[in-house]
Structures are given as C-alpha cells and as structure tokens.
Amino acid sequence: MLPPPSAPPRAGRPARRAALAAALSTALLSSLTACGTAADASDGNTVTVTVGYQSKTINTVTAGTLLRSLGSFERELRAQGRRDGKTYKVVWQDYATGAPITAQMVAGKVDIGSMGDFPLLLNAARGKQLDSPTRLISTTGYNLRGALNTVVTAPGSRLRSLADLRGKKVSTSVGSAADGTLVRALQQAGIDPERGIHKLNQQPAVGASALQSGSADALSQFVAWPGLLAFQGKAKALYDGGALKLPTFHGVTVRDAFADQRPAVVKAFLTAQRAATRYLQDHPVDAAQRVAKSTGLPPEVVYLYNGAGGIATFDPTLKPALVAALKKDVAVLRAAKLTGPVDVDAFVDDQYVKQSYGSGYAKARRSTAHPSAHEVWLRGEDRTHSFASPADLLRFAAAHPGRVRAAYVADATTGTRWFANRSVWVRDGERLLPFATGAAARHWVEGHPGARTVTYAAALERAE
C-alpha cells in the first residue's frame, strides 16, 4: 500500500530530507503491519513469489505490466515446478513509486521489484542499512541521454526556460529519477537545486493536479506523466532530460536472501523478462495496447515511450554505460544527504542475466540499436508507418487528414521522441525541424540566421 502524499515542503535541505524519510518510514511501517501473504511464503510444496512493480511507470513493463499481462513468469514457474515438484504462485503488488517497493523488500514482503536509477540506489542503501541487502539483476528500459524524465509547465505558462524556474514552485518526487534530472538541470542552469526553487515533494498524480490547479509552476516527473499531460493538452515540455546527455534507466532488484534461496526462480523471472522484451520489440503496437488496457493510459502515450522508436530502449542487459551513470548518481544523492555511500559494483549482479543469455550476453550488452523515432499511427490500423526524416513524416500526415491517431518525431538536437503536434517546429531554409521544447527551438533559431518558428499546421502545409 502507498504512503500518503507528504505535505509540500518549502525550499531547504532539512524539509526535503524529512519528507523523504517520512515517506520511507510510512511505507516501511505499512509493510510491517500489512495483512496478506508474506514474500516467499511456503508450506513445503507451494512457494509464493511476490513481485513489486509500478504499472504506470511504463519504462518497467517488461518486468511488470506487460510481463504480467503475457503470463510469461507464471509459465516459466510452471515449467520449473515440473522439474522440482513444487507449486509456484505469483503475487503482483502495484505501486506508484519505488520507495514503498524498497520498504516492502527490506521488510521481507516483496522478493523482486522494479524501479528507477535513483530509487535503485536508495534500495541498495536501505537494504544494507537494515541488514536486508538487495542486488540489481537486470535493466528494463533505458535512454542513453536521459530523456525518460521531463520538466513540464502549464500550456499557458510564461516560463520559457529552466532559468525562469528560479524562485518558482516545482513539483517532483524527492529521491526519484525525475528529481535527479531536475537537480542536474538546475545546476547546469546556475540555480541552486536546494535553495533556488521551492521544491514540492509529491506523488506524480498529486504533482500533475498541482500543475493544473496552479499551485505548482512546473512538474519534473518520469514516464509516463510528462507525455500523458502533453498528449492531453494539459502541459508543455519546458526541459528535455535528453539535454543532460547522461543515461537514465529502470531496473530489477531482488533480495539477496531470496536469490540465494531461490536461484531457479530468479532465473525464471529473467527468462520471462527476456520473453516480454522480445514481445515488445516484435509486436510494439499490441504491447502498447496491452499496457494501455492494464493501466488506463492512452495507447498513444504508451507508444511514445515504448514503441518501436520510443523514448525507452528495452534490453535486460546491464550495460557499462548504465552502471557508470549509476555511480555518478550516488554523488547527487549524497550531496542532497538522501543516502550515504553506495558500493555500486557490489550491488550490480549480472550472473543471472548472463545465464539467461548464455554465450550471446556480451554481444547483447554492447548493442544499443534503436529504430527510427519518426512514426505515424493511423486510425483503424494496428501498425505504424516509419519515416527517415521529419519532412517525410509531415508529407504523409498531410496526405491523411483526419486519419492520424498519433505522429511522433525526434527532437532535432537531442533525438528525444515527442508528439509532432506538441513539438515546436522551426523552418530553416527548406528544412522543417521539430524540437521538444521552446527553449531548444529558440536556441536553434538564434544560431541559424533566417530560421524561424512555425506552427505545426504551417509545417504540414509547407510539407504538402
């Protein structure tokens, strides 16, 4: 069960540290007093495996929502049961963020969990602190530039860039990957992330409501909140996390005690995760529709992140670039006094995913292949159309008036995929270039004499 949203604290380290500590403590208390089946409950012949996941954090679907929908893990466990004579039962527990999953894990009530990079480090630190260590065993989805996190504002906001956030109220979930993006982005903009803004520590849904009501000037969040609000016309992108050029990802963590006791179950989970990953890659539209049905999110938003050329790349391997980024994250969390030292090398354990891949693991770990981000999804079709350039996409969209369900384009500078009709377009000579944020478009115009911003409608007309 989720901890109640904390009251929005004003700027200052003590208030935010207290808010995060309160959230973790509340979640831990809930886990200790919750009724229901304890993790790894067993009567000798029946083994219960409890999986904590975040259904609406759709960067984790191959270890959560999609995996559950496909039944892959249950099939692997039935096969394992035929080998060892045991009956396996899977209990799925859904959460909004990673903090309560960590609390349940250190209390021994969740065996396997998925969460973002910053929460993973808090998971490692909390587990060691409470003598219930965990280990990182695989990746779900990642973006090598950091584009999974976005800062958005209200559609009519006068805020034009990160510099305008100075002294403003910004909602985020303290200790989350989105909070990490906000901290780093503010530092690059010359703003003290602790004292330069009024940070509101809120659950994603609470923050989205705060943005709409005007009680927050901006919202920094992880998938799928920024894309959802943009799709609904309730927000516009102010800062694209891809501008950081620092990888961000979500991953799977397991309790050490469980992994040591049930290594066959851990292997079965990763085998199932690989199967879910292949399904997402081979059937991206159907996978998006499955996730949408399970979560209530619009399929168009799910596909923005999880489609063939989506913002997230799904690959279970623990890539060196992601591990290196995790080590850099430790410094950010320690500077905010949210955690002490974390031994990332000891936390990362790729033995199980290596076993799953066999001899192909090294090659898979090196691969970062990603399909084209320029796609159009037409109404009434269960497939998308891919294009080599924004101009090709615009011509296709213009030729199908009223039939475009969603059109996706890659930002001309960061490569971050965004909705074509929510992007800021620039005409530069004969080129039509999309940008996820107005600040990026203005920067381009300033550096290219003769370039100017145009509306999406004008870009469509120009492309015809």
XYZ file of N, CA, C and O in Angstrom, residues 53-145:
372
model
N 5.854 -3.927 -8.504
C 6.072 -3.229 -9.776
C 5.287 -1.921 -9.790
O 4.514 -1.626 -8.877
N 5.516 -1.112 -10.817
C 4.842 0.176 -10.973
C 4.124 0.167 -12.322
O 4.753 0.390 -13.348
N 2.843 -0.115 -12.300
C 2.120 -0.318 -13.552
C 2.172 0.899 -14.466
O 2.305 0.775 -15.684
N 2.062 2.097 -13.881
C 2.020 3.305 -14.702
C 3.401 3.856 -15.026
O 3.531 4.772 -15.840
N 4.444 3.322 -14.386
C 5.808 3.690 -14.771
C 6.182 2.738 -15.902
O 6.797 1.693 -15.694
N 5.779 3.116 -17.109
C 5.762 2.155 -18.214
C 7.144 1.832 -18.770
O 7.265 1.030 -19.702
N 8.189 2.428 -18.191
C 9.539 2.024 -18.542
C 9.910 0.695 -17.899
O 10.966 0.141 -18.178
N 9.022 0.183 -17.020
C 9.306 -1.075 -16.326
C 8.413 -2.222 -16.801
O 8.367 -3.269 -16.160
N 7.690 -2.041 -17.902
C 6.644 -3.010 -18.265
C 7.158 -4.424 -18.507
O 6.437 -5.394 -18.280
N 8.407 -4.561 -18.958
C 8.910 -5.910 -19.238
C 9.194 -6.691 -17.959
O 9.433 -7.900 -18.003
N 9.170 -5.995 -16.820
C 9.297 -6.669 -15.524
C 8.043 -6.461 -14.689
O 8.032 -6.802 -13.508
N 7.001 -5.917 -15.311
C 5.780 -5.615 -14.573
C 4.526 -5.780 -15.411
O 4.070 -6.896 -15.654
N 3.980 -4.655 -15.880
C 2.664 -4.652 -16.520
C 2.564 -5.598 -17.711
O 1.644 -6.411 -17.801
N 3.481 -5.489 -18.660
C 3.433 -6.356 -19.837
C 3.751 -7.798 -19.459
O 3.094 -8.735 -19.936
N 4.743 -7.981 -18.616
C 5.112 -9.325 -18.170
C 3.922 -10.016 -17.516
O 3.632 -11.183 -17.778
N 3.213 -9.279 -16.682
C 2.041 -9.845 -16.014
C 0.946 -10.163 -17.025
O 0.302 -11.213 -16.955
N 0.740 -9.262 -17.988
C -0.299 -9.462 -18.999
C -0.037 -10.707 -19.840
O -0.967 -11.449 -20.179
N 1.224 -10.950 -20.164
C 1.580 -12.086 -21.019
C 1.596 -13.411 -20.254
O 1.543 -14.478 -20.865
N 1.725 -13.345 -18.931
C 1.785 -14.575 -18.141
C 3.088 -15.331 -18.297
O 3.163 -16.527 -17.967
N 4.129 -14.648 -18.757
C 5.408 -15.304 -19.041
C 6.063 -15.884 -17.792
O 6.626 -16.984 -17.821
N 6.019 -15.129 -16.708
C 6.668 -15.590 -15.487
C 5.966 -16.829 -14.935
O 6.611 -17.808 -14.539
N 4.652 -16.796 -14.942
C 3.892 -17.949 -14.451
C 4.184 -19.200 -15.273
O 4.309 -20.308 -14.721
N 4.323 -19.036 -16.590
C 4.641 -20.200 -17.440
C 6.013 -20.763 -17.100
O 6.192 -21.984 -17.047
N 6.986 -19.891 -16.895
C 8.328 -20.354 -16.543
C 8.315 -21.089 -15.204
O 9.008 -22.101 -15.029
N 7.517 -20.584 -14.259
C 7.464 -21.237 -12.949
C 6.732 -22.571 -13.004
O 7.070 -23.507 -12.261
N 5.737 -22.669 -13.876
C 5.078 -23.975 -14.028
C 6.069 -24.998 -14.572
O 6.087 -26.161 -14.145
N 6.900 -24.549 -15.504
C 7.926 -25.450 -16.050
C 8.929 -25.831 -14.969
O 9.352 -26.992 -14.879
N 9.286 -24.852 -14.133
C 10.204 -25.144 -13.029
C 9.562 -26.117 -12.046
O 10.217 -27.016 -11.521
N 8.270 -25.957 -11.818
C 7.545 -26.845 -10.915
C 7.536 -28.281 -11.397
O 7.589 -29.218 -10.575
N 7.466 -28.458 -12.701
C 7.503 -29.819 -13.245
C 8.868 -30.463 -13.020
O 8.981 -31.691 -12.933
N 9.899 -29.615 -12.899
C 11.248 -30.143 -12.684
C 11.522 -30.446 -11.213
O 12.200 -31.425 -10.894
N 10.997 -29.604 -10.312
C 11.347 -29.799 -8.898
C 10.179 -30.241 -8.021
O 10.332 -30.411 -6.811
N 8.994 -30.423 -8.632
C 7.852 -30.939 -7.881
C 7.156 -29.935 -6.987
O 6.300 -30.308 -6.176
N 7.480 -28.645 -7.127
C 6.840 -27.617 -6.308
C 5.760 -26.873 -7.105
O 5.763 -26.880 -8.336
N 4.851 -26.232 -6.384
C 3.833 -25.380 -6.993
C 4.190 -23.931 -6.688
O 4.427 -23.577 -5.523
N 4.248 -23.119 -7.734
C 4.636 -21.720 -7.554
C 3.433 -20.797 -7.775
O 2.649 -20.985 -8.711
N 3.318 -19.818 -6.909
C 2.255 -18.816 -7.008
C 2.900 -17.432 -7.055
O 3.785 -17.125 -6.255
N 2.440 -16.592 -7.989
C 2.975 -15.231 -8.113
C 1.955 -14.230 -7.589
O 0.794 -14.252 -7.983
N 2.394 -13.352 -6.683
C 1.562 -12.256 -6.178
C 2.147 -10.952 -6.712
O 3.317 -10.645 -6.481
N 1.328 -10.199 -7.458
C 1.760 -8.934 -8.044
C 1.253 -7.783 -7.175
O 0.062 -7.689 -6.899
N 2.164 -6.902 -6.770
C 1.783 -5.740 -5.960
C 2.180 -4.464 -6.703
O 3.347 -4.277 -7.045
N 1.182 -3.609 -6.936
C 1.365 -2.410 -7.760
C 1.586 -1.175 -6.887
O 0.845 -0.951 -5.928
N 2.592 -0.359 -7.250
C 2.904 0.861 -6.507
C 3.095 2.029 -7.472
O 3.322 1.840 -8.668
N 3.036 3.248 -6.923
C 3.191 4.447 -7.753
C 4.648 4.857 -7.908
O 5.030 5.471 -8.910
N 5.487 4.532 -6.932
C 6.903 4.903 -6.959
C 7.738 3.765 -6.387
O 7.207 2.757 -5.910
N 9.060 3.957 -6.390
C 9.945 2.902 -5.918
C 10.089 2.813 -4.411
O 10.412 1.748 -3.883
N 9.863 3.926 -3.693
C 10.099 3.942 -2.242
C 9.321 2.860 -1.488
O 9.902 2.144 -0.664
N 8.004 2.710 -1.725
C 7.294 1.656 -0.988
C 7.714 0.251 -1.379
O 7.620 -0.672 -0.566
N 8.188 0.066 -2.606
C 8.692 -1.248 -3.001
C 9.933 -1.578 -2.171
O 10.086 -2.686 -1.652
N 10.816 -0.592 -2.028
C 12.009 -0.793 -1.198
C 11.624 -1.118 0.240
O 12.190 -2.034 0.859
N 10.661 -0.385 0.774
C 10.232 -0.629 2.148
C 9.713 -2.055 2.326
O 10.011 -2.721 3.321
N 8.943 -2.515 1.346
C 8.412 -3.874 1.413
C 9.525 -4.909 1.263
O 9.490 -5.971 1.883
N 10.525 -4.599 0.465
C 11.621 -5.554 0.266
C 12.451 -5.715 1.532
O 12.771 -6.840 1.938
N 12.805 -4.599 2.170
C 13.641 -4.717 3.367
C 12.859 -5.342 4.525
O 13.458 -5.881 5.466
N 11.513 -5.300 4.419
C 10.686 -5.965 5.430
C 10.462 -7.433 5.088
O 9.790 -8.145 5.833
N 11.014 -7.875 3.950
C 10.878 -9.272 3.556
C 9.539 -9.611 2.949
O 9.181 -10.791 2.854
N 8.776 -8.605 2.482
C 7.444 -8.869 1.953
C 7.351 -8.740 0.433
O 6.300 -9.007 -0.138
N 8.404 -8.290 -0.212
C 8.498 -8.301 -1.669
C 9.835 -8.940 -2.022
O 10.867 -8.578 -1.451
N 9.802 -9.870 -2.948
C 11.021 -10.590 -3.331
C 11.759 -9.910 -4.474
O 12.984 -9.798 -4.462
N 11.004 -9.500 -5.490
C 11.571 -8.915 -6.706
C 10.853 -7.601 -6.966
O 9.619 -7.532 -6.865
N 11.609 -6.537 -7.296
C 10.983 -5.239 -7.552
C 11.655 -4.520 -8.698
O 12.808 -4.795 -9.036
N 10.922 -3.583 -9.311
C 11.494 -2.779 -10.389
C 11.288 -1.302 -10.082
O 10.234 -0.903 -9.579
N 12.304 -0.504 -10.404
C 12.270 0.926 -10.084
C 13.354 1.656 -10.858
O 14.179 1.033 -11.530
N 13.358 2.991 -10.767
C 14.317 3.814 -11.493
C 15.691 3.854 -10.852
O 15.920 3.318 -9.759
N 16.625 4.534 -11.531
C 18.020 4.508 -11.112
C 18.254 5.108 -9.722
O 18.938 4.504 -8.892
N 17.682 6.264 -9.430
C 17.862 6.840 -8.099
C 17.211 5.967 -7.027
O 17.831 5.679 -5.990
N 15.961 5.533 -7.207
C 15.369 4.617 -6.227
C 16.155 3.319 -6.064
O 16.181 2.744 -4.978
N 16.791 2.850 -7.139
C 17.611 1.646 -7.022
C 18.757 1.853 -6.031
O 19.062 0.970 -5.229
N 19.364 3.022 -6.083
C 20.459 3.307 -5.154
C 19.948 3.407 -3.721
O 20.606 2.947 -2.775
N 18.778 4.012 -3.555
C 18.172 4.071 -2.225
C 17.800 2.668 -1.751
O 17.889 2.349 -0.559
N 17.390 1.823 -2.692
C 17.093 0.430 -2.388
C 18.340 -0.279 -1.866
O 18.308 -0.989 -0.859
N 19.466 -0.056 -2.548
C 20.730 -0.675 -2.139
C 21.149 -0.185 -0.757
O 21.548 -0.978 0.109
N 21.051 1.134 -0.545
C 21.481 1.710 0.726
C 20.582 1.275 1.877
O 21.058 0.923 2.961
N 19.276 1.289 1.624
C 18.319 0.914 2.675
C 18.460 -0.566 3.048
O 18.402 -0.938 4.218
N 18.648 -1.401 2.041
C 18.802 -2.825 2.304
C 20.031 -3.124 3.138
O 19.987 -3.930 4.072
N 21.135 -2.448 2.818
C 22.360 -2.663 3.588
C 22.203 -2.129 5.007
O 22.628 -2.760 5.982
N 21.564 -0.954 5.130
C 21.383 -0.332 6.431
C 20.571 -1.211 7.377
O 20.856 -1.306 8.569
N 19.547 -1.873 6.834
C 18.650 -2.682 7.652
C 18.988 -4.168 7.604
O 18.156 -5.013 7.934
N 20.190 -4.465 7.139
C 20.676 -5.844 7.087
C 19.741 -6.742 6.281
O 19.496 -7.891 6.640
N 19.218 -6.187 5.203
C 18.395 -6.960 4.273
C 18.825 -6.585 2.858
O 18.073 -5.959 2.106
N 20.061 -6.919 2.486
C 20.642 -6.437 1.228
C 19.912 -6.928 -0.014
O 19.253 -7.965 -0.017
N 20.035 -6.105 -1.065
C 19.434 -6.411 -2.358
C 20.507 -6.329 -3.430
O 21.613 -5.843 -3.181
N 20.158 -6.781 -4.615
C 21.096 -6.691 -5.725
C 20.352 -6.348 -7.016
O 19.195 -6.721 -7.193
N 21.014 -5.610 -7.894
C 20.458 -5.229 -9.194
C 20.773 -6.332 -10.194
O 21.945 -6.648 -10.423
N 19.726 -6.923 -10.806
C 19.965 -8.099 -11.643
C 19.655 -7.887 -13.124
O 20.043 -8.715 -13.952
N 18.970 -6.802 -13.491
C 18.705 -6.563 -14.914
C 18.187 -5.147 -15.119
O 17.840 -4.447 -14.163
N 18.133 -4.758 -16.375
C 17.577 -3.465 -16.785
C 16.219 -3.720 -17.425
O 16.002 -4.774 -18.033
N 15.311 -2.760 -17.315
C 14.053 -2.852 -18.065
C 14.177 -1.960 -19.300
O 14.472 -2.420 -20.382
N 13.987 -0.640 -19.135
C 14.147 0.290 -20.251
C 15.147 1.371 -19.892
O 15.319 1.706 -18.718
N 15.812 1.921 -20.899
C 16.802 2.969 -20.641
C 16.785 3.990 -21.770
O 16.228 3.758 -22.845
N 17.383 5.146 -21.509
C 17.647 6.141 -22.546
C 19.036 6.689 -22.279
O 19.316 7.187 -21.183
N 19.913 6.573 -23.252
C 21.312 6.914 -23.038
C 21.566 8.393 -22.829
O 22.624 8.788 -22.348
N 20.584 9.248 -23.180
C 20.764 10.693 -22.991
C 19.982 11.226 -21.793
O 20.122 12.387 -21.434
